[in-house]
Coordinates of C-alpha atoms in Angstrom, one line a residue:
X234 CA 0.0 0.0 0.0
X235 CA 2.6 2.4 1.2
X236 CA 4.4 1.6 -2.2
X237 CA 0.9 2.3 -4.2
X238 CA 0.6 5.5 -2.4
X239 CA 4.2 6.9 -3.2
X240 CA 3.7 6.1 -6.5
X241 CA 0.3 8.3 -6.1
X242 CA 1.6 11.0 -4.7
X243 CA 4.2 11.4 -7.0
X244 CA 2.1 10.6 -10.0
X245 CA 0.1 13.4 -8.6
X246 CA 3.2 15.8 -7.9
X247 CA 4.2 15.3 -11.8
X248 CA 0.7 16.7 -12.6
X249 CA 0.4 19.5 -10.2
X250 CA 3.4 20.6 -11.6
X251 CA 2.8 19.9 -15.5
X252 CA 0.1 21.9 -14.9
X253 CA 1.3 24.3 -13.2
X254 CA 3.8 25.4 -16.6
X255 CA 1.0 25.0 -18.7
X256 CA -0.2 28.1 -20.6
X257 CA -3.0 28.8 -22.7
X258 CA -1.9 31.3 -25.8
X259 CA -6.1 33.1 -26.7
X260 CA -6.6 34.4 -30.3
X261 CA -9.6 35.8 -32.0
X262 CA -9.9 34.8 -35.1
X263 CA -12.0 35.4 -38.4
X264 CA -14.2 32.1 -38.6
X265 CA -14.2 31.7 -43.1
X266 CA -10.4 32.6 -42.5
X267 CA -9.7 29.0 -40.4
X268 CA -8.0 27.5 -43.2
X269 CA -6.0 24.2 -42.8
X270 CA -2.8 26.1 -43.4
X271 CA -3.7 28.0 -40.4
X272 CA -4.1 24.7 -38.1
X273 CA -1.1 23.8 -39.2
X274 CA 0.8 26.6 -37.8
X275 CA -0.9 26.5 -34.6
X276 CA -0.1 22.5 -34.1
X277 CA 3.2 23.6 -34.9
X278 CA 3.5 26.3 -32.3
X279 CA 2.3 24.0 -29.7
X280 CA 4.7 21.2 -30.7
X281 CA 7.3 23.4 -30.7
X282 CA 6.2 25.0 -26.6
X283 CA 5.1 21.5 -24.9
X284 CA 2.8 22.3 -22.4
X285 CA 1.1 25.4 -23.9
X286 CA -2.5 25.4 -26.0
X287 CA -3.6 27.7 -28.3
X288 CA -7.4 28.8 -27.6
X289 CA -8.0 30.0 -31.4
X290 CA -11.7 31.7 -30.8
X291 CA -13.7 31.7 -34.2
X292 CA -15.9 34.3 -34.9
X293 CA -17.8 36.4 -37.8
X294 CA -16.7 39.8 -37.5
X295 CA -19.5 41.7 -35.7
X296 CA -19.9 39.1 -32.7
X297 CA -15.5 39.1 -32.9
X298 CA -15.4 43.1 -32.3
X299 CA -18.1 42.6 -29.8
X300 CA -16.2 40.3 -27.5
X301 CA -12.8 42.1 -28.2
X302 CA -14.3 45.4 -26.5
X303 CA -16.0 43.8 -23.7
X304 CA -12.2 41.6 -22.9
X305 CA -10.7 44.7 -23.1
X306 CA -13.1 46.7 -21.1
X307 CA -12.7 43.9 -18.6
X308 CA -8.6 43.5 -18.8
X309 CA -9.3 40.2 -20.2
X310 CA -7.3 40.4 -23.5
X311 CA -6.6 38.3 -26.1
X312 CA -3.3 37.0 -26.8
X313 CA -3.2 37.7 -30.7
X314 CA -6.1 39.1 -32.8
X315 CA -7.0 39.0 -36.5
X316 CA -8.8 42.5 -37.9
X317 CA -11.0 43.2 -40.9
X318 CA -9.3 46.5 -41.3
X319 CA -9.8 49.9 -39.6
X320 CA -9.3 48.5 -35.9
X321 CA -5.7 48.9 -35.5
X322 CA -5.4 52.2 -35.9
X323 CA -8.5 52.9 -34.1
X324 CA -7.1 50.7 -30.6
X325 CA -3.8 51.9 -31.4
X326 CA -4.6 55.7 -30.8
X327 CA -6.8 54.6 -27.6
X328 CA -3.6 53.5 -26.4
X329 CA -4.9 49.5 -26.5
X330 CA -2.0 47.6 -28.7
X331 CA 1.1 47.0 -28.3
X332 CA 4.2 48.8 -30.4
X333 CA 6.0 45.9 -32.4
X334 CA 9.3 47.9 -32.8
X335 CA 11.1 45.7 -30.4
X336 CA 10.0 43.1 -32.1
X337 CA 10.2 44.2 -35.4
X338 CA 13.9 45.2 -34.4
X339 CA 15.0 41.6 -33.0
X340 CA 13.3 39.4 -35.9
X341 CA 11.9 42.0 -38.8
X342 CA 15.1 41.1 -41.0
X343 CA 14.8 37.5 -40.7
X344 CA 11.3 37.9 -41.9
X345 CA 11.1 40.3 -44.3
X346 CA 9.3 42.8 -42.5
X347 CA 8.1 45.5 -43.7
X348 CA 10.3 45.3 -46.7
X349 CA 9.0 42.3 -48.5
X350 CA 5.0 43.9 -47.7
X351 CA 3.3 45.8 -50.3
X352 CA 4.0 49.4 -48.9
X353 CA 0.3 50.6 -48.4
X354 CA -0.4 47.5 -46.0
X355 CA 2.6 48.7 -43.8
X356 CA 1.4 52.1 -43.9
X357 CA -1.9 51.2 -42.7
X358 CA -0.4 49.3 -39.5
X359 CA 2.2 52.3 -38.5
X360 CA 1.4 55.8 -36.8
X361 CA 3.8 57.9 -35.7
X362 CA 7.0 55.3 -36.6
X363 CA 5.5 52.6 -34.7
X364 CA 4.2 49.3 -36.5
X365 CA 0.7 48.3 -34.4
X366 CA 0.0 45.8 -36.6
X367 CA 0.9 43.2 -39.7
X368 CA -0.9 42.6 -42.3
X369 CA -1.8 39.1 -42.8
X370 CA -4.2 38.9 -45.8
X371 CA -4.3 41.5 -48.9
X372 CA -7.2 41.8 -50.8
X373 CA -8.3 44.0 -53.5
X374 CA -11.5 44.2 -55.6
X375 CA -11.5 44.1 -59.8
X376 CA -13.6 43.6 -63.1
X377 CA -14.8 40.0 -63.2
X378 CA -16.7 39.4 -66.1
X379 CA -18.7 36.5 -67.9
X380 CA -16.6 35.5 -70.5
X381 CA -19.4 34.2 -73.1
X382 CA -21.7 37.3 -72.7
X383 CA -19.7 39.7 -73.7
X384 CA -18.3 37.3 -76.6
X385 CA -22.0 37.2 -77.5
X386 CA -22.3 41.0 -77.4
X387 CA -19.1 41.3 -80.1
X388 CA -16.6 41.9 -77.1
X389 CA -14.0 39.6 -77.5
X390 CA -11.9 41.2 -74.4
X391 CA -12.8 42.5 -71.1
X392 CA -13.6 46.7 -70.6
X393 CA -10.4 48.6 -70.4
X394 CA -11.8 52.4 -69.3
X395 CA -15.1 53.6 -68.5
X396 CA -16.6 54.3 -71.9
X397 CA -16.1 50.6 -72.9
X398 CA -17.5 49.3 -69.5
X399 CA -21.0 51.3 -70.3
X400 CA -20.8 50.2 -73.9
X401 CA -20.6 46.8 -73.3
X402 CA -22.8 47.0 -70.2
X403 CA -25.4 48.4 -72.3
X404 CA -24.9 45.8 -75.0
X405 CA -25.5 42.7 -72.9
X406 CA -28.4 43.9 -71.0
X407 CA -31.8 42.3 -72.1
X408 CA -34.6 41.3 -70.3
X409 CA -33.9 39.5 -67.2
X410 CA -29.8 40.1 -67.2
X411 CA -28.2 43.4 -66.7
X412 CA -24.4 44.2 -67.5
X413 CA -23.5 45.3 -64.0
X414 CA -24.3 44.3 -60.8
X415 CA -23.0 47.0 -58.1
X416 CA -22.7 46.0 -55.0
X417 CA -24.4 48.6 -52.3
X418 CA -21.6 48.8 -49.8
X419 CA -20.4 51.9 -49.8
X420 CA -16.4 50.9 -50.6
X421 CA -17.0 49.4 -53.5
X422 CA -17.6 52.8 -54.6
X423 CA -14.3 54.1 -53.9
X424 CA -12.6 52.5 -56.8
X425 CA -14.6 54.8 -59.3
X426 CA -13.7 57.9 -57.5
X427 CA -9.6 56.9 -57.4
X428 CA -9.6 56.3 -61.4
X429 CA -11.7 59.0 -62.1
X430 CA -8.4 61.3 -60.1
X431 CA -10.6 61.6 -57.3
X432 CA -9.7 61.3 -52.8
X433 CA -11.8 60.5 -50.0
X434 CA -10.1 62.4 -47.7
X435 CA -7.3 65.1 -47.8
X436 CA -4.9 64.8 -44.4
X437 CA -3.2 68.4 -44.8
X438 CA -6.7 70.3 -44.7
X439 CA -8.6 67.6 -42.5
X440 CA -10.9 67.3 -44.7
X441 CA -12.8 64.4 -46.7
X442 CA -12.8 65.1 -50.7
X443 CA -15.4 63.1 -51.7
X444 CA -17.0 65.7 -52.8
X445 CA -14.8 66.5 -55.2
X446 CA -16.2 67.3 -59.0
X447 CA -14.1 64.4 -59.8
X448 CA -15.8 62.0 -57.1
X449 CA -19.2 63.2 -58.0
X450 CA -18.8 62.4 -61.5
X451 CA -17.7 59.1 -60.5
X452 CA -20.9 58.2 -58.8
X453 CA -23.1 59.4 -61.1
X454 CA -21.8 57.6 -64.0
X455 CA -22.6 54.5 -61.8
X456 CA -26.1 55.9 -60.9
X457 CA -26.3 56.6 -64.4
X458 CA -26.1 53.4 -65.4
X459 CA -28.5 52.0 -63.3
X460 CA -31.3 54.9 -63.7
X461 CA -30.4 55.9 -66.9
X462 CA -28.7 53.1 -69.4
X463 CA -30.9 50.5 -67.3
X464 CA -27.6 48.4 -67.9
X465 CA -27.1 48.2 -64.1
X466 CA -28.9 46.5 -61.3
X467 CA -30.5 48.6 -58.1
X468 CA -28.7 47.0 -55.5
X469 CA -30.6 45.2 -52.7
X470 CA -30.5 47.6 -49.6
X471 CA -29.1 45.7 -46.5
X472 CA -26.2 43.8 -44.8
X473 CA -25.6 41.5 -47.2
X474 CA -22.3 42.1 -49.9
X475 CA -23.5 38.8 -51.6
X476 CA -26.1 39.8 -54.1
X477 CA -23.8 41.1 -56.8
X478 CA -22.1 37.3 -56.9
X479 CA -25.3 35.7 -56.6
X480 CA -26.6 37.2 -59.7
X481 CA -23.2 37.1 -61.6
X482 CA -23.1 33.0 -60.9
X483 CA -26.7 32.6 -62.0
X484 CA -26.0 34.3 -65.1
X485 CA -28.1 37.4 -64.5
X486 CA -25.3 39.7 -64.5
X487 CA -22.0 40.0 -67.4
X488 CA -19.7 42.4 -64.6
X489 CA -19.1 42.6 -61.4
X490 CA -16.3 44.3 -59.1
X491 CA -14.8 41.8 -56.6
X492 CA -12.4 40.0 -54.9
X493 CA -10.9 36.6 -54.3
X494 CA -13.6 36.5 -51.4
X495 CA -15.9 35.7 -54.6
X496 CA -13.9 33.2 -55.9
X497 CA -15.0 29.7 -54.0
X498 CA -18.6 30.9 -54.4
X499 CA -18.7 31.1 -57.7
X500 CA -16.3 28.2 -58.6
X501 CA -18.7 26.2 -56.2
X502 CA -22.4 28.1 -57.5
X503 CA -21.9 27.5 -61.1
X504 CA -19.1 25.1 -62.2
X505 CA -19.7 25.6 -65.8
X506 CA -19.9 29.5 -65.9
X507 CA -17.0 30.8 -68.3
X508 CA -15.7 33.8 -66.2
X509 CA -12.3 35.8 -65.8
X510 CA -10.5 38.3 -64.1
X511 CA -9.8 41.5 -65.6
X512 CA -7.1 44.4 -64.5
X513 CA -8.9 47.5 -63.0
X514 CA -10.4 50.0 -65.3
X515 CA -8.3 53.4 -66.2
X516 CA -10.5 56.6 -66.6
X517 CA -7.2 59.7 -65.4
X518 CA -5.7 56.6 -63.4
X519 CA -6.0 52.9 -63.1
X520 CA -7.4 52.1 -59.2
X521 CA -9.2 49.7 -56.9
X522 CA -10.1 49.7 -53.5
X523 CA -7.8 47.3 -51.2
X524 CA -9.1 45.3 -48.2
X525 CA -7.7 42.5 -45.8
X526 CA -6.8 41.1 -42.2
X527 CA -4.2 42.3 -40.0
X528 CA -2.7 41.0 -36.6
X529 CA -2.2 42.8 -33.7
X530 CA -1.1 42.3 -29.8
X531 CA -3.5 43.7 -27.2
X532 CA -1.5 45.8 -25.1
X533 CA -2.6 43.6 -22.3
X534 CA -1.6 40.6 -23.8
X535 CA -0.2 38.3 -21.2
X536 CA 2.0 36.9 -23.4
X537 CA 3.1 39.3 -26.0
X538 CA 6.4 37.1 -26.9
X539 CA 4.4 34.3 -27.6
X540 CA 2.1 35.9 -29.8
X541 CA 4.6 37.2 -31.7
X542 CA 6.0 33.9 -32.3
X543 CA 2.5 32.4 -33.5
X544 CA 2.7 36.0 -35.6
X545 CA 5.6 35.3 -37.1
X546 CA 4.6 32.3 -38.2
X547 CA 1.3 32.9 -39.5
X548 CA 2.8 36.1 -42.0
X549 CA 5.4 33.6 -43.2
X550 CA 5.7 32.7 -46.8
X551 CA 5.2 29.2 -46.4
X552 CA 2.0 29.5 -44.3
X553 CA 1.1 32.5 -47.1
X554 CA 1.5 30.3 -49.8
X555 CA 0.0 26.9 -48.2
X556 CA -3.4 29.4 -47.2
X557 CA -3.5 31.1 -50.6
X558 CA -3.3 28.5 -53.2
X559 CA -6.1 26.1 -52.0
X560 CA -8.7 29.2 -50.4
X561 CA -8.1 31.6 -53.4
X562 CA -6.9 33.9 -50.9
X563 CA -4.4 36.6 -52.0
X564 CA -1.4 37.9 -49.4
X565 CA 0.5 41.0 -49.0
X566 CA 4.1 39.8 -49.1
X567 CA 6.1 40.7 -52.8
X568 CA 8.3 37.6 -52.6
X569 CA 3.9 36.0 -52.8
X570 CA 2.8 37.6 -55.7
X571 CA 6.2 36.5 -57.3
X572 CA 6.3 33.2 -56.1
X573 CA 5.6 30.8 -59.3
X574 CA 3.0 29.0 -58.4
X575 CA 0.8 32.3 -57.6
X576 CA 1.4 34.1 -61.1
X577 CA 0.5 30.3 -63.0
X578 CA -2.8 30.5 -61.0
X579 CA -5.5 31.7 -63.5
X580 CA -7.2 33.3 -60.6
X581 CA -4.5 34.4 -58.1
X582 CA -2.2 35.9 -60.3
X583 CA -4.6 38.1 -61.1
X584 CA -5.8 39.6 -58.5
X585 CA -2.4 39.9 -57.2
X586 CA -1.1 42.1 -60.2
X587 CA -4.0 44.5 -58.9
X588 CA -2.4 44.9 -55.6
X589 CA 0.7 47.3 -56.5
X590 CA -2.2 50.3 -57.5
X591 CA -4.9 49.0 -54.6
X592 CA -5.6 52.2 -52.3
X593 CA -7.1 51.8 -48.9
X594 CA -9.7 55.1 -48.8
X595 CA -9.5 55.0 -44.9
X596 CA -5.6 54.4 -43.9
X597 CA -5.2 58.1 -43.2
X598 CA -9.3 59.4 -42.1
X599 CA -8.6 56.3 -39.2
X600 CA -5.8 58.3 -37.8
X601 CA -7.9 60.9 -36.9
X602 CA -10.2 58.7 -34.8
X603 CA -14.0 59.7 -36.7
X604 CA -13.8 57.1 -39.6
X605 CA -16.6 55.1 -38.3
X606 CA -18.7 58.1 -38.8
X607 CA -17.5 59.6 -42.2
X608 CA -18.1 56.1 -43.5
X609 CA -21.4 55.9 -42.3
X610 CA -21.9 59.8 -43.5
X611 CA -20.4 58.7 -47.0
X612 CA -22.3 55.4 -46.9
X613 CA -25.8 57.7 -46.1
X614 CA -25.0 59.4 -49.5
X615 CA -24.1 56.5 -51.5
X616 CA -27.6 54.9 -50.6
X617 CA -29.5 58.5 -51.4
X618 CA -27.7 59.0 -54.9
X619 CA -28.4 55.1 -55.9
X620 CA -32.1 54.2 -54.2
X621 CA -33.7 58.2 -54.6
X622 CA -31.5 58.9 -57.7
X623 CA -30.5 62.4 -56.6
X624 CA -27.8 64.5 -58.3
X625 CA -24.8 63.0 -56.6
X626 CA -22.6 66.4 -56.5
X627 CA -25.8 67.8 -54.2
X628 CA -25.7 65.0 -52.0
X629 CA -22.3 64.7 -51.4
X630 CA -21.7 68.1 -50.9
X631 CA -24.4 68.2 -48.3
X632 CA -22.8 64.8 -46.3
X633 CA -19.2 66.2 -46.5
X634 CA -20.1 69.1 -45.1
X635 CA -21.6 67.3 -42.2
X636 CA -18.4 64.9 -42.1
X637 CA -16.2 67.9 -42.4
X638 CA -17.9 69.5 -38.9
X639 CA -17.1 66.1 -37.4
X640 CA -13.7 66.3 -38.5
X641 CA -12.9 69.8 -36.6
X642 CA -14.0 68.0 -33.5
X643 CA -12.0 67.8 -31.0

């Protein structure tokens, strides 16, 4: 017995104190963004710390941000979180990250950081000469078109500039099917105002530009072509980014502008649809909106080393390429876009040639803290150009005026 009980107690000891070293590294995650790859890394990581488990919380957006600011609120941070764009610079000025240069410092050379990132997704991490965040995922929105409509309508290549894009969206529309399909989130408006010359927002004045003669004309050739031409679709009011792809799959609609988000869906929707990517359309200058997921460390992280570890080795190219390929997901790192087996992918190595002239509309209006509300303000006009088909110079005047006065705030 005494024998048995020894062996207990020690048994017993051995866990105590096995469990006592364990550590639990918490990340909030994107849930459509938990690809294999991503496992991968993270059964790595724990392989490589015996002892330690990663908690990797999975959640859509809106219920992620949700959680993230009651942790916070309560001093229960995350480790390691992923963002949809927007948030770093937002916590970072509310003093609620942590500054990577350390970091950045001790290990940015060995991993190409920032110098092998495309320069705007750096940009949008940094304020004041302090990285917040990295950029994880890089995303930007093009033409993608159905490849036997226009062929049907005599275009035997995609739209290069704006008077080709109305000619053949006029040309394919017929009853039931419309050349263009906009979608009614408000971004996906920006790409028209940066080819047509136009800003969003000018950081020496502190003001937003969308107002601009140049921006205006932008969304009333879009609103044109929907009230006008009747070559466009009214987009369905509401929360959902979808319908543009849902009609494009079903054949109801010969353009879209998207990004590889789109891709699965309509690989999976409609298998035999003959579709393709086309470069961004020049008007003054050639442009697209950019989107994607950074990383960032909670400034009360309680383990920031850690999560820069797992950081590390989620931005590498290895986990880039092994998460790309197989999700149709496109990355911010050069030596990515470069990488062979990206520029053979029909779909990939499209999008990514987009990337170098992608402009992210918000990276400076978030350093001043009020994007949230000049996007909702620019957003409000967007919806009364497009569903009440007012003159879009009068109606963005009148909400960048408001947005302005919100600006001079203090």
């Amino acid at each position: 017995m005494k024998l048995v009980n020894r062996i207990a107690v020690t048994a017993l000891g051995l866990a105590l104190c096995a469990s006592a070293k364990a550590e639990t590294l918490k990340i909030y995650w994107n849930a459509g963004h938990a690809y294999q790859a991503y496992a991968d890394v993270i059964k790595q990581f724990e392989a490589d710390h015996p002892g330690w488990t990663v908690e990797w919380g999975r959640f859509q957006w809106p219920d992620l941000r949700t959680k993230l600011v009651a942790d916070l609120s309560v001093g229960n941070a995350p480790d390691l979180v992923a963002e949809p764009g927007g948030w770093v610079p937002e916590f970072a000025l509310q003093g609620r990250i942590t500054a990577l240069n350390d970091f950045v410092a001790k290990d940015g050379k060995a991993m190409g950081y920032p110098d092998d990132w495309q320069d705007f997704s750096v940009a949008r991490n940094t304020i004041d000469g302090k990285y917040y965040g990295v950029q994880l995922h890089l995303t930007c929105a093009t033409l993608v078109y159905n490849v036997d409509l226009l062929k049907a309508a005599g275009f035997e290549k995609p739209p290069a500039n704006w008077e080709e894009f109305r000619n053949a969206a006029i040309a394919v529309t017929k009853t039931g099917r419309f050349g263009f399909a906009p979608n009614q989130v408000a971004a996906y408006f920006t790409p028209w105002i940066y080819q047509n010359g136009g800003k969003f927002y000018d950081k020496a004045s502190n003001k937003v530009t969308f107002d601009s003669p140049e921006a205006a004309q932008a969304l009333q050739f879009v609103a044109d072509l929907i009230h006008k031409d009747k070559a466009a679709t009214l987009p369905v009011a509401g929360a959902d980014y979808e319908g543009p792809q849902k009609l494009f799959t079903a054949g109801r609609a010969a353009m879209i502008l998207t990004g590889p988000w789109d891709v699965g869906p309509i690989k999976t929707g409609n298998p035999k649809l003959r579709w393709d990517v086309a470069p961004s359309l020049t008007e003054k200058d050639q442009a697209t909106m950019s989107g994607g997921v950074s990383l960032f460390i909670p400034k009360d992280a309680k383990h920031p080393a850690e999560a820069w570890d797992l950081l590390k080795r989620f931005v590498s190219l290895d986990a880039e390429l092994a998460a790309s390929i197989p999700n149709g997901m496109t990355m911010p790192r050069k030596s990515w876009a470069a990488d062979p087996k990206v520029k053979s992918d029909p779909v990939l190595g499209k999008f990514s040639q987009c990337l170098p002239y992608a402009v992210d509309s918000s990276a400076e209006l978030s350093l001043t803290g009020k994007n949230a509300t000049v996007q909702d303000l620019f957003k409000a006009a967007v919806q009364d150009i497009l569903y009440n088909n007012k003159p879009a110079q009068a109606v963005l005047s009148d909400y960048a005026a408001k947005a302005n006065t919100e600006l001079q705030k203090k």
